[in-house]
Coordinates of N, CA and C in Angstrom, one line a residue:
L1 N 104.3 -109.8 -205.9 CA 103.8 -108.4 -206.0 C 102.6 -108.4 -207.0
E2 N 102.6 -109.3 -208.0 CA 101.6 -109.2 -209.1 C 100.2 -109.3 -208.5
R3 N 100.0 -110.2 -207.5 CA 98.6 -110.4 -207.0 C 98.3 -109.4 -205.8
L4 N 99.3 -108.6 -205.4 CA 99.0 -107.7 -204.2 C 98.0 -106.7 -204.5
P5 N 98.0 -106.0 -205.7 CA 96.9 -105.0 -205.9 C 95.5 -105.6 -205.8
D6 N 95.3 -106.8 -206.4 CA 94.0 -107.5 -206.3 C 93.7 -107.9 -204.9
A7 N 94.6 -108.3 -204.1 CA 94.4 -108.6 -202.7 C 94.0 -107.3 -202.0
L8 N 94.6 -106.2 -202.3 CA 94.2 -105.0 -201.6 C 92.9 -104.5 -201.9
T9 N 92.4 -104.7 -203.1 CA 91.1 -104.2 -203.6 C 90.0 -105.2 -203.3
G10 N 90.4 -106.4 -202.8 CA 89.3 -107.4 -202.5 C 89.0 -108.2 -203.7
A11 N 89.7 -108.1 -204.8 CA 89.4 -108.9 -206.0 C 89.7 -110.3 -205.8
I12 N 90.6 -110.6 -204.8 CA 90.9 -112.0 -204.4 C 90.4 -112.2 -203.1
D13 N 89.6 -113.3 -202.9 CA 89.0 -113.7 -201.7 C 90.1 -114.0 -200.7
A14 N 90.0 -113.7 -199.4 CA 91.0 -113.9 -198.4 C 91.3 -115.4 -198.3
D15 N 90.3 -116.3 -198.6 CA 90.6 -117.7 -198.5 C 91.5 -118.2 -199.7
D16 N 91.6 -117.4 -200.7 CA 92.4 -117.8 -201.9 C 93.8 -117.2 -201.8
M17 N 94.1 -116.5 -200.7 CA 95.5 -115.9 -200.6 C 96.3 -116.9 -199.7
D18 N 97.6 -117.0 -200.1 CA 98.5 -117.7 -199.3 C 98.9 -116.8 -198.1
T19 N 99.6 -117.4 -197.1 CA 99.9 -116.6 -195.9 C 100.7 -115.3 -196.2
T20 N 101.7 -115.4 -197.1 CA 102.5 -114.3 -197.4 C 101.7 -113.1 -198.0
L21 N 100.8 -113.5 -199.0 CA 100.0 -112.4 -199.6 C 99.0 -111.8 -198.6
R22 N 98.4 -112.6 -197.8 CA 97.5 -112.2 -196.7 C 98.2 -111.2 -195.8
R23 N 99.4 -111.6 -195.3 CA 100.1 -110.7 -194.4 C 100.6 -109.4 -195.0
L24 N 101.0 -109.5 -196.3 CA 101.4 -108.3 -197.0 C 100.3 -107.3 -197.1
S25 N 99.1 -107.8 -197.6 CA 98.0 -107.0 -197.8 C 97.5 -106.4 -196.5
E26 N 97.5 -107.2 -195.5 CA 97.0 -106.6 -194.2 C 98.0 -105.6 -193.7
G27 N 99.3 -105.8 -193.8 CA 100.3 -104.8 -193.4 C 100.2 -103.5 -194.2
I28 N 99.9 -103.6 -195.5 CA 99.8 -102.4 -196.3 C 98.5 -101.7 -195.9
R29 N 97.4 -102.4 -195.7 CA 96.2 -101.7 -195.3 C 96.3 -101.0 -194.0
T30 N 97.0 -101.5 -193.0 CA 97.1 -100.9 -191.7 C 98.3 -99.9 -191.6
A31 N 99.2 -99.9 -192.6 CA 100.3 -99.0 -192.6 C 100.0 -97.5 -192.8
D32 N 100.7 -96.6 -192.2 CA 100.5 -95.2 -192.4 C 101.5 -94.8 -193.6
T33 N 102.6 -95.5 -193.7 CA 103.6 -95.2 -194.7 C 104.0 -96.4 -195.5
L34 N 104.0 -96.2 -196.8 CA 104.5 -97.2 -197.7 C 106.0 -96.9 -198.1
V35 N 106.8 -97.9 -198.1 CA 108.2 -97.7 -198.5 C 108.4 -98.5 -199.8
L36 N 108.6 -97.7 -200.9 CA 108.8 -98.3 -202.2 C 110.3 -98.3 -202.5
V37 N 110.8 -99.5 -203.0 CA 112.2 -99.6 -203.2 C 112.6 -99.6 -204.7
V38 N 113.6 -98.8 -205.0 CA 114.1 -98.8 -206.4 C 115.5 -99.3 -206.4
D39 N 115.8 -100.3 -207.2 CA 117.2 -100.9 -207.2 C 118.0 -100.1 -208.2
T40 N 118.9 -99.2 -207.7 CA 119.7 -98.3 -208.5 C 120.7 -99.1 -209.4
E41 N 121.2 -100.2 -208.9 CA 122.1 -101.0 -209.7 C 121.4 -101.5 -211.0
R42 N 120.2 -101.9 -210.9 CA 119.4 -102.3 -212.1 C 119.3 -101.1 -213.0
F43 N 119.0 -99.9 -212.5 CA 118.9 -98.7 -213.3 C 120.1 -98.5 -214.1
V44 N 121.3 -98.5 -213.4 CA 122.6 -98.2 -214.0 C 122.9 -99.3 -215.1
N45 N 122.5 -100.5 -214.8 CA 122.8 -101.6 -215.8 C 121.7 -101.8 -216.9
N46 N 120.8 -100.8 -216.9 CA 119.7 -100.8 -217.9 C 118.8 -102.1 -217.8
E47 N 118.6 -102.6 -216.6 CA 117.8 -103.8 -216.4 C 116.4 -103.3 -216.0
P48 N 115.4 -104.2 -216.2 CA 114.0 -103.8 -215.7 C 114.0 -103.5 -214.2
L49 N 113.3 -102.4 -213.8 CA 113.3 -102.0 -212.4 C 112.2 -102.8 -211.7
D50 N 111.3 -103.4 -212.4 CA 110.2 -104.2 -211.7 C 109.4 -103.4 -210.7
I51 N 109.1 -102.2 -211.1 CA 108.3 -101.3 -210.2 C 106.9 -101.1 -210.7
S52 N 106.5 -101.7 -211.8 CA 105.2 -101.4 -212.4 C 104.0 -101.7 -211.4
E53 N 104.2 -102.7 -210.5 CA 103.1 -103.1 -209.6 C 102.9 -102.0 -208.5
Y54 N 103.9 -101.2 -208.3 CA 103.8 -100.1 -207.3 C 102.6 -99.2 -207.7
F55 N 102.4 -98.9 -209.0 CA 101.3 -98.0 -209.4 C 100.0 -98.6 -209.0
S56 N 99.8 -99.9 -209.2 CA 98.5 -100.5 -208.9 C 98.4 -100.5 -207.3
I57 N 99.4 -100.8 -206.6 CA 99.4 -100.7 -205.2 C 99.0 -99.4 -204.7
L58 N 99.6 -98.3 -205.3 CA 99.2 -97.0 -204.9 C 97.8 -96.6 -205.2
Q59 N 97.3 -97.1 -206.3 CA 95.9 -96.9 -206.7 C 94.9 -97.6 -205.7
A60 N 95.4 -98.8 -205.2 CA 94.5 -99.5 -204.3 C 94.6 -99.0 -202.8
T61 N 95.5 -98.1 -202.6 CA 95.7 -97.6 -201.2 C 95.6 -96.1 -201.3
D62 N 94.7 -95.5 -200.5 CA 94.6 -94.1 -200.4 C 95.2 -93.5 -199.1
N63 N 95.6 -92.3 -199.2 CA 96.0 -91.5 -198.0 C 97.1 -92.2 -197.2
K64 N 98.1 -92.6 -197.9 CA 99.3 -93.2 -197.3 C 100.5 -92.2 -197.6
D65 N 101.3 -92.1 -196.6 CA 102.6 -91.4 -196.9 C 103.4 -92.4 -197.7
V66 N 104.3 -91.9 -198.6 CA 105.1 -92.7 -199.4 C 106.6 -92.3 -199.3
L67 N 107.4 -93.2 -199.1 CA 108.9 -93.0 -199.1 C 109.4 -93.8 -200.3
I68 N 110.2 -93.2 -201.2 CA 110.8 -94.0 -202.2 C 112.3 -94.1 -201.8
V69 N 112.7 -95.3 -201.7 CA 114.1 -95.6 -201.2 C 114.9 -96.2 -202.4
A70 N 116.0 -95.5 -202.7 CA 116.9 -96.0 -203.8 C 118.0 -96.8 -203.1
T71 N 118.0 -98.1 -203.4 CA 119.1 -98.9 -202.8 C 120.3 -99.0 -203.7
K72 N 121.4 -99.5 -203.2 CA 122.6 -99.7 -203.9 C 123.1 -98.5 -204.7
T73 N 122.9 -97.3 -204.1 CA 123.3 -96.1 -204.8 C 124.8 -95.9 -204.7
D74 N 125.6 -96.8 -204.2 CA 127.0 -96.7 -204.3 C 127.5 -96.7 -205.7
V75 N 126.7 -97.3 -206.6 CA 127.0 -97.4 -208.0 C 126.9 -96.0 -208.6
L76 N 126.3 -95.0 -208.0 CA 126.3 -93.6 -208.5 C 127.2 -92.7 -207.7
A77 N 127.7 -93.2 -206.6 CA 128.6 -92.4 -205.7 C 129.9 -92.0 -206.5
E78 N 130.4 -93.0 -207.3 CA 131.6 -92.7 -208.1 C 131.4 -91.6 -209.1
D79 N 130.2 -91.7 -209.8 CA 129.8 -90.7 -210.8 C 129.7 -89.3 -210.1
F80 N 129.1 -89.3 -209.0 CA 128.9 -88.1 -208.2 C 130.3 -87.4 -207.9
Q81 N 131.2 -88.3 -207.5 CA 132.5 -87.7 -207.1 C 133.3 -87.2 -208.4
E82 N 133.1 -88.0 -209.5 CA 133.8 -87.6 -210.7 C 133.2 -86.3 -211.3
E83 N 131.9 -86.2 -211.2 CA 131.2 -85.0 -211.8 C 131.2 -83.8 -210.9
R84 N 131.1 -84.0 -209.6 CA 131.0 -82.9 -208.7 C 132.3 -82.6 -207.9
G85 N 133.2 -83.6 -207.8 CA 134.4 -83.5 -207.0 C 134.1 -83.6 -205.5
L86 N 133.0 -84.2 -205.2 CA 132.5 -84.3 -203.8 C 132.3 -85.8 -203.4
E87 N 132.6 -86.1 -202.2 CA 132.3 -87.5 -201.7 C 130.9 -87.6 -201.2
A88 N 130.2 -88.6 -201.8 CA 128.7 -88.7 -201.5 C 128.4 -88.8 -200.0
H89 N 129.2 -89.5 -199.3 CA 128.9 -89.7 -197.8 C 129.1 -88.4 -197.0
L90 N 129.9 -87.5 -197.5 CA 130.2 -86.2 -196.9 C 129.2 -85.1 -197.3
Y91 N 128.7 -85.2 -198.5 CA 127.8 -84.3 -199.1 C 126.5 -85.0 -199.4
F92 N 125.8 -85.5 -198.4 CA 124.7 -86.4 -198.6 C 123.5 -85.7 -199.3
E93 N 123.2 -84.5 -198.9 CA 122.0 -83.8 -199.4 C 122.3 -83.5 -200.9
E94 N 123.5 -83.2 -201.3 CA 123.8 -82.9 -202.7 C 123.7 -84.3 -203.5
F95 N 124.2 -85.3 -202.8 CA 124.2 -86.7 -203.5 C 122.7 -87.1 -203.6
K96 N 121.9 -86.8 -202.7 CA 120.5 -87.2 -202.7 C 119.8 -86.6 -204.0
Q97 N 120.1 -85.3 -204.2 CA 119.6 -84.6 -205.4 C 120.1 -85.2 -206.7
F98 N 121.4 -85.5 -206.6 CA 122.1 -86.1 -207.8 C 121.4 -87.5 -208.1
V99 N 121.1 -88.3 -207.1 CA 120.5 -89.6 -207.3 C 119.1 -89.4 -207.9
A100 N 118.3 -88.5 -207.3 CA 117.0 -88.2 -207.8 C 117.0 -87.8 -209.2
T101 N 117.8 -86.9 -209.6 CA 117.9 -86.4 -211.0 C 118.2 -87.6 -211.9
R102 N 119.2 -88.4 -211.6 CA 119.6 -89.5 -212.4 C 118.4 -90.5 -212.5
L103 N 117.8 -90.9 -211.4 CA 116.8 -91.9 -211.4 C 115.5 -91.4 -212.2
R104 N 115.3 -90.2 -212.1 CA 114.1 -89.6 -212.8 C 114.3 -89.6 -214.3
Q105 N 115.4 -89.9 -214.8 CA 115.6 -90.1 -216.2 C 114.8 -91.3 -216.7
S106 N 114.5 -92.2 -215.8 CA 113.6 -93.4 -216.1 C 112.2 -92.9 -216.1
E107 N 111.4 -93.1 -217.1 CA 110.0 -92.7 -217.2 C 109.2 -93.3 -216.0
N108 N 109.5 -94.6 -215.7 CA 108.8 -95.3 -214.6 C 109.1 -94.6 -213.3
V109 N 110.3 -94.3 -213.0 CA 110.6 -93.6 -211.7 C 110.1 -92.2 -211.7
D110 N 110.2 -91.5 -212.8 CA 109.6 -90.1 -212.8 C 108.1 -90.2 -212.6
S111 N 107.4 -91.2 -213.2 CA 106.0 -91.3 -213.0 C 105.6 -91.7 -211.6
L112 N 106.5 -92.5 -211.0 CA 106.3 -92.9 -209.6 C 106.4 -91.7 -208.7
V113 N 107.4 -90.9 -208.9 CA 107.5 -89.7 -208.1 C 106.3 -88.8 -208.3
T114 N 105.9 -88.6 -209.5 CA 104.7 -87.8 -209.8 C 103.5 -88.3 -209.1
Q115 N 103.2 -89.6 -209.3 CA 102.0 -90.2 -208.7 C 102.0 -90.2 -207.1
T116 N 103.2 -90.1 -206.5 CA 103.3 -90.0 -205.1 C 103.4 -88.5 -204.6
A117 N 102.9 -87.6 -205.4 CA 102.9 -86.2 -205.0 C 104.3 -85.7 -204.8
G118 N 105.2 -86.1 -205.6 CA 106.6 -85.5 -205.5 C 107.4 -86.1 -204.4
S119 N 107.1 -87.3 -204.0 CA 107.9 -87.9 -202.9 C 109.4 -87.8 -203.2
E120 N 110.1 -87.6 -202.1 CA 111.6 -87.5 -202.2 C 112.1 -88.9 -202.4
I121 N 113.2 -89.0 -203.2 CA 113.9 -90.3 -203.4 C 115.0 -90.3 -202.4
H122 N 115.1 -91.3 -201.5 CA 116.1 -91.3 -200.4 C 117.1 -92.4 -200.8
P123 N 118.4 -92.0 -201.0 CA 119.4 -93.0 -201.3 C 120.0 -93.7 -200.1
V124 N 120.2 -95.0 -200.2 CA 120.9 -95.7 -199.2 C 121.9 -96.6 -199.8
Y125 N 123.1 -96.9 -199.2 CA 124.1 -97.8 -199.7 C 125.1 -98.2 -198.7
Y126 N 125.8 -99.2 -199.0 CA 127.0 -99.6 -198.3 C 128.1 -99.0 -199.1
Q127 N 129.1 -98.4 -198.3 CA 130.3 -98.0 -199.0 C 131.0 -99.2 -199.6
T128 N 131.4 -99.2 -200.8 CA 132.0 -100.4 -201.4 C 133.3 -100.1 -202.1
K129 N 134.0 -101.1 -202.4 CA 135.2 -101.0 -203.2 C 135.2 -102.2 -204.1
V130 N 136.0 -102.1 -205.2 CA 136.1 -103.3 -206.1 C 137.3 -104.1 -205.7
N131 N 137.0 -105.4 -205.5 CA 138.1 -106.3 -205.1 C 138.9 -106.8 -206.2
E132 N 139.9 -107.6 -206.0 CA 140.8 -108.1 -207.0 C 140.1 -108.9 -208.1
N133 N 138.9 -109.4 -207.8 CA 138.2 -110.2 -208.8 C 137.2 -109.4 -209.6
G134 N 137.2 -108.0 -209.3 CA 136.3 -107.1 -210.0 C 134.9 -107.0 -209.4
N135 N 134.7 -107.6 -208.3 CA 133.4 -107.6 -207.6 C 133.3 -106.4 -206.6
R136 N 132.2 -105.8 -206.5 CA 131.9 -104.8 -205.5 C 131.7 -105.5 -204.1
V137 N 132.5 -105.1 -203.1 CA 132.4 -105.6 -201.8 C 132.2 -104.5 -200.8
P138 N 131.5 -104.7 -199.7 CA 131.3 -103.7 -198.7 C 132.6 -103.3 -198.0
M139 N 132.8 -102.1 -197.7 CA 134.0 -101.6 -196.9 C 133.6 -101.7 -195.5
R140 N 134.6 -102.0 -194.6 CA 134.3 -102.1 -193.2 C 135.2 -101.1 -192.4
D141 N 134.6 -100.7 -191.3 CA 135.3 -99.8 -190.4 C 136.3 -100.5 -189.5
D142 N 136.9 -99.8 -188.6 CA 137.9 -100.5 -187.8 C 137.4 -101.5 -186.9
S143 N 136.1 -101.5 -186.6 CA 135.4 -102.5 -185.7 C 134.9 -103.7 -186.6
G144 N 135.0 -103.6 -187.9 CA 134.6 -104.7 -188.7 C 133.1 -104.5 -189.2
S145 N 132.5 -103.4 -188.9 CA 131.1 -103.2 -189.3 C 131.1 -102.6 -190.7
V146 N 130.1 -103.0 -191.5 CA 129.9 -102.5 -192.8 C 129.6 -101.0 -192.7
M147 N 130.2 -100.2 -193.6 CA 130.1 -98.8 -193.6 C 128.8 -98.4 -194.4
T148 N 127.8 -97.9 -193.8 CA 126.6 -97.5 -194.4 C 126.4 -96.0 -194.6
V149 N 125.6 -95.7 -195.6 CA 125.3 -94.3 -195.8 C 123.8 -94.1 -196.1
G150 N 123.2 -93.2 -195.5 CA 121.8 -92.9 -195.7 C 120.8 -93.6 -194.8
F151 N 121.2 -94.7 -194.2 CA 120.3 -95.4 -193.4 C 119.8 -94.7 -192.1
D152 N 120.7 -94.0 -191.4 CA 120.3 -93.2 -190.2 C 119.3 -92.1 -190.6
E153 N 119.6 -91.4 -191.7 CA 118.7 -90.4 -192.2 C 117.3 -91.0 -192.6
L154 N 117.3 -92.2 -193.2 CA 116.1 -92.8 -193.5 C 115.3 -93.2 -192.3
L155 N 116.0 -93.7 -191.3 CA 115.3 -94.0 -190.0 C 114.7 -92.8 -189.3
E156 N 115.5 -91.7 -189.4 CA 115.0 -90.4 -188.8 C 113.7 -90.0 -189.5
K157 N 113.8 -90.1 -190.9 CA 112.6 -89.6 -191.7 C 111.4 -90.5 -191.4
I158 N 111.6 -91.8 -191.3 CA 110.5 -92.7 -191.0 C 109.9 -92.3 -189.6
G159 N 110.7 -92.0 -188.7 CA 110.3 -91.6 -187.3 C 109.5 -90.4 -187.3
R160 N 109.7 -89.5 -188.3 CA 109.0 -88.2 -188.3 C 107.6 -88.3 -189.0
I161 N 107.4 -89.3 -189.8 CA 106.2 -89.4 -190.5 C 105.1 -89.9 -189.6

C-alpha cells in the first residue's frame, strides 16, 4: 500500500512497478467505488489500524464512491448486547450505528469518514463463539456454513452504487 499513491499519481513509472502494484493501480483508476477496510479487532486491541495510506489514495483519486467496511465486528457485538440488550444480527441498523460511533473514537477513522464526505461505516462479521482454548471460532448453521452478518447488505449496497 505504501507505493500505491505514487503509482496512482504517476510518480512511479509503470516500468518500475511490479505486477501486483500495476494491477492494483489500474483497478483503482478504473473503479467507480473504492472499498476501504478497517480491522475492528485491531481497534479493540488498541493496535495500529494501518489506514494512513488510505488518505493518500483518496487524494490521488477523484470522484470515486467510497465504502468503509469494518471487518471482524463480532468483537463489538458482545458490547452491543451488553449495553443495549439487543442482538447485533437481529438489530443490524442499530448495530451499524453502534460500530460507527465506536470506531469514530479513533482520530484516523473519524478523519477517514470526514474525508470521504461522511461515508457510512458498514460492519461485517462471522458470528463467533469462544472455544475451550479461549479462541474465537466461527459459528456454523445446521448445514455447516459459517454464519455471517452484514455481507448480504454490503453486496446490496455495492450493487446500488
